[in-house]
XYZ file of C-alpha atoms in Angstrom:
577
model
C 129.084 147.388 90.425
C 130.627 144.179 92.702
C 128.282 143.687 95.599
C 130.271 140.486 97.184
C 133.947 139.141 97.539
C 134.155 135.875 98.324
C 138.114 134.345 99.267
C 138.861 131.263 101.236
C 142.612 129.469 101.236
C 144.021 132.260 99.319
C 147.599 133.523 99.468
C 147.421 134.182 104.050
C 143.755 134.824 103.448
C 142.157 131.979 105.200
C 138.502 133.120 104.679
C 137.307 136.810 104.321
C 133.241 137.866 103.136
C 133.197 141.086 101.852
C 130.383 143.312 100.711
C 129.926 146.595 99.020
C 127.340 149.144 98.633
C 128.475 151.834 95.818
C 129.889 154.905 95.862
C 133.902 155.311 96.756
C 134.633 151.829 98.825
C 138.275 152.725 100.850
C 141.301 149.864 102.166
C 143.147 151.008 104.212
C 146.262 148.871 106.359
C 149.754 148.344 107.536
C 151.852 147.527 104.669
C 151.727 143.718 104.196
C 148.160 143.523 105.300
C 146.786 142.024 102.960
C 145.292 145.071 100.616
C 146.848 144.170 97.526
C 146.578 140.524 97.977
C 142.347 141.153 98.596
C 143.242 142.997 94.726
C 144.913 139.847 93.426
C 142.110 137.677 94.122
C 139.770 139.531 92.192
C 142.299 140.320 89.681
C 141.988 135.957 89.169
C 138.489 135.960 89.688
C 138.557 138.603 86.468
C 140.653 135.789 84.280
C 143.632 136.815 85.080
C 146.741 134.174 85.878
C 146.184 132.265 88.676
C 149.077 130.290 90.527
C 148.997 127.423 92.576
C 151.935 129.023 94.728
C 148.858 131.484 95.827
C 146.883 128.334 97.365
C 147.634 129.229 101.244
C 149.789 126.970 102.420
C 148.320 123.276 104.038
C 145.269 124.047 101.582
C 144.639 122.054 98.895
C 142.771 124.881 96.569
C 142.128 128.539 97.119
C 138.026 129.920 96.181
C 137.396 133.120 94.755
C 133.651 134.542 94.025
C 132.786 137.677 92.831
C 129.212 138.627 92.804
C 128.305 141.612 90.263
C 124.668 143.586 90.207
C 125.208 144.230 86.537
C 124.412 148.262 85.482
C 122.108 149.669 82.107
C 125.760 150.538 79.800
C 126.888 146.511 80.712
C 123.819 144.409 81.332
C 123.682 143.625 77.214
C 126.542 142.457 76.124
C 127.038 140.282 79.408
C 123.720 138.976 79.079
C 124.338 138.504 75.287
C 127.759 137.034 75.949
C 125.815 134.579 79.249
C 122.802 133.399 76.520
C 125.267 132.816 73.666
C 126.712 130.043 76.327
C 123.757 129.303 77.862
C 125.097 130.841 82.024
C 122.391 132.968 82.446
C 120.514 133.299 85.165
C 118.991 136.257 86.669
C 119.889 139.406 83.858
C 120.262 141.739 87.154
C 123.631 139.226 88.430
C 126.726 137.762 87.505
C 128.641 135.399 90.099
C 132.388 134.861 88.589
C 133.857 131.786 90.483
C 137.527 130.880 90.110
C 139.099 127.307 91.702
C 142.721 126.958 92.029
C 143.948 123.312 93.020
C 147.696 121.941 93.891
C 146.713 119.612 91.929
C 144.730 119.268 88.495
C 143.326 122.368 86.535
C 142.213 125.401 87.420
C 138.402 126.202 87.279
C 136.867 129.556 85.678
C 133.075 129.390 86.783
C 130.303 132.161 85.322
C 127.335 132.072 87.721
C 128.493 127.545 88.938
C 129.114 126.572 85.716
C 132.801 125.654 84.208
C 133.952 128.303 81.704
C 137.780 128.990 80.491
C 139.419 131.823 81.320
C 138.825 133.325 78.230
C 135.678 133.868 78.484
C 135.756 134.410 82.383
C 138.003 137.406 81.020
C 135.673 138.633 78.631
C 132.729 138.869 81.062
C 135.085 140.834 83.366
C 136.788 142.784 81.797
C 132.810 144.255 80.421
C 132.445 144.908 84.830
C 136.307 145.779 86.628
C 139.744 147.876 85.637
C 141.752 147.961 88.430
C 144.398 150.667 87.812
C 147.679 150.204 89.138
C 149.833 146.864 89.669
C 147.186 144.869 87.123
C 146.781 143.640 83.098
C 142.614 144.890 83.740
C 143.656 148.432 82.440
C 141.041 149.177 79.292
C 142.584 152.821 78.987
C 145.973 151.236 78.121
C 144.213 149.102 75.129
C 144.746 151.521 72.161
C 141.593 149.753 70.205
C 139.985 151.235 73.161
C 141.233 155.159 72.524
C 139.055 155.708 69.531
C 135.803 154.850 71.368
C 136.841 157.021 74.203
C 137.413 160.076 72.004
C 134.578 159.832 70.021
C 132.427 158.758 73.210
C 134.071 162.635 74.209
C 133.232 164.464 70.950
C 129.595 162.891 71.266
C 130.171 162.422 67.419
C 127.674 159.540 67.239
C 125.496 160.782 64.830
C 128.130 161.351 62.691
C 129.265 158.360 62.488
C 126.262 156.558 61.868
C 125.458 159.068 58.654
C 129.375 157.799 58.279
C 129.259 153.930 58.704
C 125.801 153.707 55.776
C 127.168 154.445 53.671
C 130.023 152.329 54.286
C 127.918 149.594 54.700
C 126.344 150.725 51.295
C 129.819 150.540 49.868
C 130.819 147.568 51.455
C 128.199 145.719 49.846
C 129.008 147.534 46.411
C 131.922 146.352 46.392
C 130.777 143.048 47.203
C 128.913 142.760 44.592
C 132.658 144.443 41.739
C 134.104 141.644 43.235
C 132.072 138.789 41.987
C 131.559 140.172 38.519
C 135.332 141.069 38.236
C 135.670 137.664 39.059
C 133.152 136.082 36.992
C 134.477 138.076 34.555
C 137.874 136.518 34.414
C 136.134 133.178 34.426
C 134.317 134.973 31.610
C 134.615 132.905 28.391
C 135.901 129.239 30.243
C 131.961 129.601 31.991
C 130.063 131.232 28.923
C 131.012 128.393 26.467
C 129.932 125.671 28.809
C 126.648 128.094 29.942
C 125.983 128.072 26.312
C 126.309 123.786 25.805
C 124.080 123.505 28.936
C 121.597 125.969 27.565
C 121.615 124.099 23.942
C 122.015 120.782 25.399
C 119.066 121.579 27.120
C 117.367 122.919 24.308
C 117.906 120.789 21.781
C 115.585 118.065 23.731
C 112.689 119.868 23.835
C 111.672 118.769 26.584
C 108.048 119.133 28.114
C 107.071 118.022 31.498
C 105.448 114.989 30.963
C 107.519 113.434 28.141
C 108.430 110.929 30.634
C 105.515 109.706 31.706
C 104.179 109.193 28.510
C 107.669 107.546 26.751
C 107.426 105.100 29.609
C 103.916 104.004 28.497
C 104.967 104.008 24.952
C 107.613 101.634 25.104
C 105.635 99.302 27.550
C 103.698 98.905 25.501
C 106.194 97.925 22.504
C 108.034 95.944 24.182
C 104.259 93.899 25.041
C 103.256 94.233 21.587
C 103.339 90.504 21.280
C 101.585 89.529 24.365
C 99.136 92.364 23.937
C 97.381 91.216 20.758
C 97.189 88.047 21.868
C 95.386 88.434 24.240
C 92.977 91.150 22.666
C 93.016 88.617 19.362
C 91.290 86.182 22.569
C 89.106 88.806 23.716
C 87.853 89.466 20.721
C 87.526 85.412 20.173
C 85.297 85.303 23.214
C 82.811 88.478 22.479
C 81.840 88.354 18.608
C 83.401 84.515 17.868
C 82.909 82.199 20.083
C 84.550 78.639 20.243
C 83.723 75.495 19.138
C 82.389 74.184 22.496
C 80.243 77.214 23.079
C 78.845 80.571 20.772
C 80.838 84.410 21.330
C 79.141 86.338 24.080
C 77.378 88.748 21.956
C 75.774 85.888 20.079
C 74.658 84.381 23.771
C 72.421 87.490 24.658
C 71.251 88.068 21.537
C 69.599 85.398 22.035
C 68.373 86.441 25.978
C 67.286 89.742 23.696
C 64.429 87.524 21.848
C 63.985 85.413 24.765
C 62.990 88.485 26.798
C 61.474 90.329 23.440
C 58.877 87.045 24.262
C 58.157 86.902 27.821
C 56.993 90.993 26.681
C 54.327 90.045 24.461
C 53.030 88.384 27.195
C 53.658 90.129 30.405
C 54.679 93.993 29.187
C 55.751 94.480 33.492
C 58.745 92.902 32.146
C 59.426 96.119 29.785
C 62.159 97.213 32.218
C 64.561 93.266 31.315
C 64.324 93.941 28.263
C 65.829 97.173 27.842
C 68.589 96.205 29.520
C 69.885 93.212 28.318
C 68.984 95.197 24.487
C 71.194 98.129 26.402
C 73.918 95.719 27.302
C 73.877 93.721 23.934
C 74.379 97.173 22.553
C 77.687 98.083 24.204
C 79.340 94.696 24.659
C 78.997 95.466 20.991
C 80.468 98.614 21.284
C 82.892 97.008 23.020
C 83.914 94.387 20.705
C 84.391 97.538 18.133
C 87.190 99.085 20.180
C 88.760 95.688 21.012
C 89.126 94.817 17.386
C 90.294 98.752 17.109
C 92.696 98.101 19.561
C 94.178 94.791 17.931
C 94.482 96.771 14.796
C 96.322 99.456 15.632
C 99.473 96.715 17.874
C 102.907 97.887 16.560
C 105.413 95.807 16.125
C 107.958 98.352 15.780
C 111.377 97.225 16.731
C 112.982 100.175 15.367
C 110.411 102.896 16.581
C 110.915 101.404 20.230
C 114.648 102.073 19.870
C 114.013 105.151 19.536
C 112.371 105.453 22.243
C 114.657 103.940 25.129
C 117.261 106.471 22.853
C 114.952 109.053 24.248
C 114.659 107.752 27.772
C 118.231 107.105 28.115
C 118.753 111.122 27.159
C 116.432 112.469 29.850
C 118.292 109.685 31.964
C 121.032 111.401 30.939
C 120.400 115.304 31.324
C 118.628 114.164 35.002
C 122.232 113.184 36.388
C 123.469 116.704 35.360
C 120.802 119.080 35.612
C 118.124 117.411 38.305
C 116.160 114.862 39.222
C 112.965 115.919 37.286
C 112.108 117.438 33.663
C 110.732 120.832 35.501
C 114.586 120.999 37.365
C 116.329 119.797 34.302
C 113.948 123.377 32.044
C 114.655 124.776 35.622
C 118.355 124.878 35.823
C 118.304 126.209 31.770
C 116.786 128.794 32.723
C 119.269 129.147 35.376
C 121.931 128.992 32.699
C 120.420 131.443 30.044
C 119.972 134.126 33.187
C 123.516 133.912 34.062
C 124.911 133.813 30.450
C 122.637 136.679 30.648
C 124.633 138.478 32.876
C 128.217 137.484 31.926
C 127.285 139.028 28.180
C 126.846 141.893 30.313
C 128.645 141.842 32.970
C 130.801 144.641 31.199
C 127.744 147.761 30.928
C 126.968 145.895 34.825
C 131.261 147.478 35.905
C 130.697 149.986 35.065
C 127.918 150.998 36.015
C 129.186 149.730 39.624
C 132.622 151.357 39.462
C 130.459 155.299 39.108
C 128.821 154.817 41.956
C 131.493 153.158 43.889
C 134.257 156.319 43.016
C 130.288 158.659 44.290
C 129.731 156.406 47.100
C 133.417 156.829 47.927
C 133.295 160.922 47.318
C 130.318 161.030 49.979
C 131.853 158.362 52.453
C 135.633 160.962 51.599
C 133.329 164.072 53.358
C 131.530 162.353 56.566
C 135.218 161.081 57.124
C 136.553 164.576 57.255
C 133.479 166.339 59.239
C 134.445 162.867 61.953
C 138.037 163.469 61.253
C 137.938 167.403 62.077
C 135.136 166.732 64.907
C 138.083 164.153 66.527
C 140.608 166.634 66.094
C 138.773 169.598 68.040
C 137.978 166.821 70.822
C 141.460 165.582 71.256
C 142.255 169.168 71.226
C 139.768 169.627 74.711
C 140.650 165.590 75.858
C 144.071 167.176 75.766
C 143.456 170.321 77.950
C 141.239 169.052 80.699
C 143.546 166.045 81.438
C 146.097 168.074 81.574
C 144.279 170.120 84.116
C 143.646 167.110 85.643
C 147.209 166.374 85.826
C 148.211 169.322 87.485
C 145.651 169.167 90.641
C 147.200 165.681 91.006
C 150.705 166.975 91.588
C 151.775 165.871 88.068
C 152.413 169.988 86.253
C 154.910 168.846 84.389
C 153.164 166.161 83.131
C 151.893 166.558 78.820
C 148.647 164.610 77.632
C 148.418 164.039 73.813
C 146.073 162.403 71.798
C 147.191 161.370 68.509
C 145.631 161.523 64.979
C 147.176 159.169 62.240
C 146.362 157.867 59.056
C 147.862 155.228 57.410
C 148.584 155.356 53.053
C 146.912 153.057 51.133
C 147.511 153.091 47.166
C 143.409 151.353 47.394
C 142.106 153.682 50.119
C 139.635 157.211 50.236
C 140.963 160.608 48.969
C 141.112 162.947 51.171
C 142.350 165.715 50.042
C 145.290 166.161 46.627
C 146.414 162.104 45.889
C 147.100 161.249 48.735
C 144.867 158.604 50.004
C 145.143 156.870 53.429
C 142.913 153.554 54.610
C 139.510 153.724 56.248
C 137.081 150.882 58.021
C 133.753 151.534 60.080
C 134.895 153.225 62.318
C 137.034 156.320 59.817
C 140.322 156.765 58.061
C 141.573 158.530 61.711
C 144.417 156.122 64.056
C 143.715 157.275 67.262
C 146.131 157.008 70.458
C 146.600 158.339 74.050
C 150.452 159.716 74.325
C 151.628 160.837 77.505
C 154.451 162.387 78.974
C 155.641 162.288 82.648
C 159.375 163.696 82.847
C 160.207 167.320 80.873
C 162.555 166.184 78.133
C 161.101 162.207 77.879
C 159.664 162.596 74.805
C 155.304 162.221 74.380
C 155.220 158.485 74.333
C 152.280 155.556 74.076
C 150.063 155.507 76.651
C 150.966 151.848 76.972
C 154.697 152.106 77.419
C 154.395 154.564 81.271
C 155.592 152.817 83.856
C 153.381 151.253 86.273
C 152.682 152.979 90.357
C 151.542 155.554 91.292
C 152.109 157.359 88.697
C 149.863 156.130 86.365
C 147.139 155.205 88.954
C 147.112 159.100 89.109
C 147.385 159.051 85.108
C 144.603 156.759 85.314
C 141.972 159.306 87.165
C 142.425 162.347 84.995
C 141.944 160.429 81.836
C 138.498 159.083 84.391
C 137.405 162.044 85.470
C 137.659 163.443 82.486
C 136.230 160.113 80.253
C 133.446 159.343 82.585
C 130.890 159.494 80.595
C 132.347 158.166 77.545
C 133.798 155.139 80.374
C 131.620 152.123 80.410
C 133.126 150.064 82.709
C 130.860 150.225 86.548
C 133.678 149.139 88.387
C 136.962 151.083 88.557
C 140.512 149.675 91.700
C 143.116 152.393 92.236
C 146.212 150.650 93.798
C 149.178 153.023 95.340
C 147.470 156.835 93.359
C 148.917 157.860 96.715
C 153.230 157.110 96.254
C 154.330 159.996 96.175
C 151.820 162.756 97.203
C 151.168 164.849 100.691
C 148.230 165.212 102.313
C 147.621 168.421 100.873
C 147.192 166.652 96.878
C 146.035 163.684 98.911
C 142.946 165.434 99.436
C 142.403 166.311 96.085
C 142.875 162.919 95.312
C 140.303 162.242 97.450
C 137.875 164.703 96.224
C 137.920 163.390 92.301
C 138.238 159.813 93.534
C 134.935 160.480 95.873
C 133.540 162.509 92.421
C 134.098 159.963 90.137
C 132.389 157.351 92.492
C 129.571 158.913 91.707
C 128.611 157.602 88.316
C 131.465 154.839 89.067
C 131.775 152.673 92.019
C 135.130 153.440 92.673
C 137.842 151.389 95.229
C 140.314 152.602 96.386
C 143.951 151.122 98.456
C 146.016 153.757 100.356
C 147.742 154.543 103.494
C 146.938 158.179 103.159
C 143.836 159.582 105.944
C 142.964 163.097 103.242
C 142.141 160.604 100.605
C 140.917 157.709 102.448
C 138.162 160.303 105.013
C 136.677 160.106 101.202
C 135.045 156.886 101.122
C 131.467 155.928 101.643
C 132.396 152.867 102.488
C 136.037 152.240 105.028
C 137.500 149.032 105.372
C 140.545 147.793 107.488
C 142.927 144.938 106.725
C 145.164 143.594 109.762
C 147.532 140.405 109.327
C 146.827 138.329 112.828
C 148.325 135.027 114.244
C 145.560 132.892 114.765
C 146.822 129.700 116.509
C 150.449 130.161 115.270
C 149.177 130.795 111.721
C 149.279 134.208 110.134
C 145.752 135.324 108.170
C 144.444 138.478 106.662
C 141.476 140.057 108.555
C 139.030 143.087 106.994
C 136.661 144.782 109.176
C 134.447 147.554 108.099
C 135.058 150.925 110.429
C 132.198 153.580 110.736
C 131.981 156.379 113.554
C 134.474 155.979 115.912
C 136.309 153.154 114.824
C 137.036 154.457 111.835
C 138.404 158.061 113.078
C 140.679 156.039 115.670
C 141.451 154.292 111.775
C 142.387 157.882 109.873
C 144.040 158.932 113.448
C 146.364 156.274 113.028
C 147.165 156.753 109.677
C 148.837 160.340 110.745
C 150.306 158.925 113.892
C 150.342 157.472 116.609
C 146.591 158.017 118.388
C 146.174 161.062 120.483
C 144.387 163.836 121.140
C 145.820 165.892 117.901
C 145.721 162.735 115.966
C 142.057 162.352 116.776
C 141.817 165.769 116.342
C 143.278 165.599 112.617
C 141.177 162.925 112.095
C 138.211 164.927 112.677
C 138.838 167.363 111.015
C 139.647 165.913 107.942
C 136.243 164.253 108.411
C 134.231 167.852 108.765
C 136.619 169.256 105.180
C 134.900 166.220 103.706
C 131.254 166.900 104.698
C 131.774 170.523 104.059
C 133.341 169.138 100.137
C 130.791 166.401 99.529
C 128.117 167.404 101.362
C 126.621 170.521 98.046
C 126.812 167.806 95.481
C 125.447 164.560 97.272
């Protein structure tokens, strides 16, 4: 609900700061005092149009700020919006601001941070409906009518059951579209997949192939150097050079010397064993080096074949993956896709059968949903017309129009009739009204603004009070064209409505104003030669005097009538508090 409203330099308002309570808030005052200006300022801070002409003469800017305490019904969606834009401060409150400058851009703010007017309007739509001279008429938005009817009809369980099947059908249709698209491209795709699989299979790759090939290429490319180095090693180990014997011969002499040493000093036997072991190892080394040298290949043809295979692998890597493992994985995926395309016709046939079954189930759920809506529509129409009669619109008619739209690809609901459908069913709902006999029922959007519209909104709000989640409702000119007796009825209905919403009302009828839980008197005053608007809270005798003045010049008679109004209001509301 709206808890505070600050307005500065807006039209003839120099500066006012209003605080509000829950319940019915009444604004009264002479025509032209500025009551509608307060509502215009509130509309601007909710994201409405803000013209530079609204800036008070002599000022360079106008400022409006409104603070709202969030009700449980709107807290979650508003906090989600705020969190997404990093605007969330206190999850229980939100402050909207609007700065209108003579020069430069107007600035919309949420919790002190600049936002777009679109964002401000989106948040404001959750918070306030201004009925009368305003664009903030949620009930005039046709897209809301189905939601409101569903809330009134209490079809949440039916709708959830319908939507569960709808979601399955939507996913199945996506799968079918994908398969059909694949089938349309099947011939070309099959050729490509077959080529890719054949190319990968023909290479006969195994993990580790590339490393082994590169090692083989290195050996073949360097065969001459490998032979040279291995021959040199054999020469040093076994044959020696003209200047020195081979290492085997020298180590043999070491062994012979140590054998002589052991014969004299047996404690040196361990040295002899080590030398004999080293000699044996050296002889094994000589044999291995000789074998290596003998197996060195001078084979240019084999080297060419290895180079060709490495080039093949590099070519496959450019197409299918950066490693052999990735190439093999690509081939496996291609094989699976080829298999799915090959069996696409069978799968499409299976899904089409399942689609038809789901569509039949969905049609049954849709019919049940539609039946409940039609039943609720009749009740809603009767209740709204009853409310309108009490509000001195006895000849007005109200109807809920439920229609369908033909669609050859839609849902079969009877005979050969196929209709369009979505996640909410196949019904297209709009509220229609006839305010004057003979004009015929028309869309709610086309009803003239003013008191007639406000009373229509009040009738709808009273009937849909539990379905409507907007916490603050504002009615301007709702008393236009009605007298005191009907004003008492309107006041009582507004008061009843304010038990579940915060309701604000601008009125000239004391019978209506008497129902207020909070009462502001708006006045136009002259200070230092300038006109400005003030708003004063009224309680006790001051409030009784205001009601008396609304009846006529203050006298014992008007004061007595004002007291009588307050007494009647007390009697009508005390048992409902």
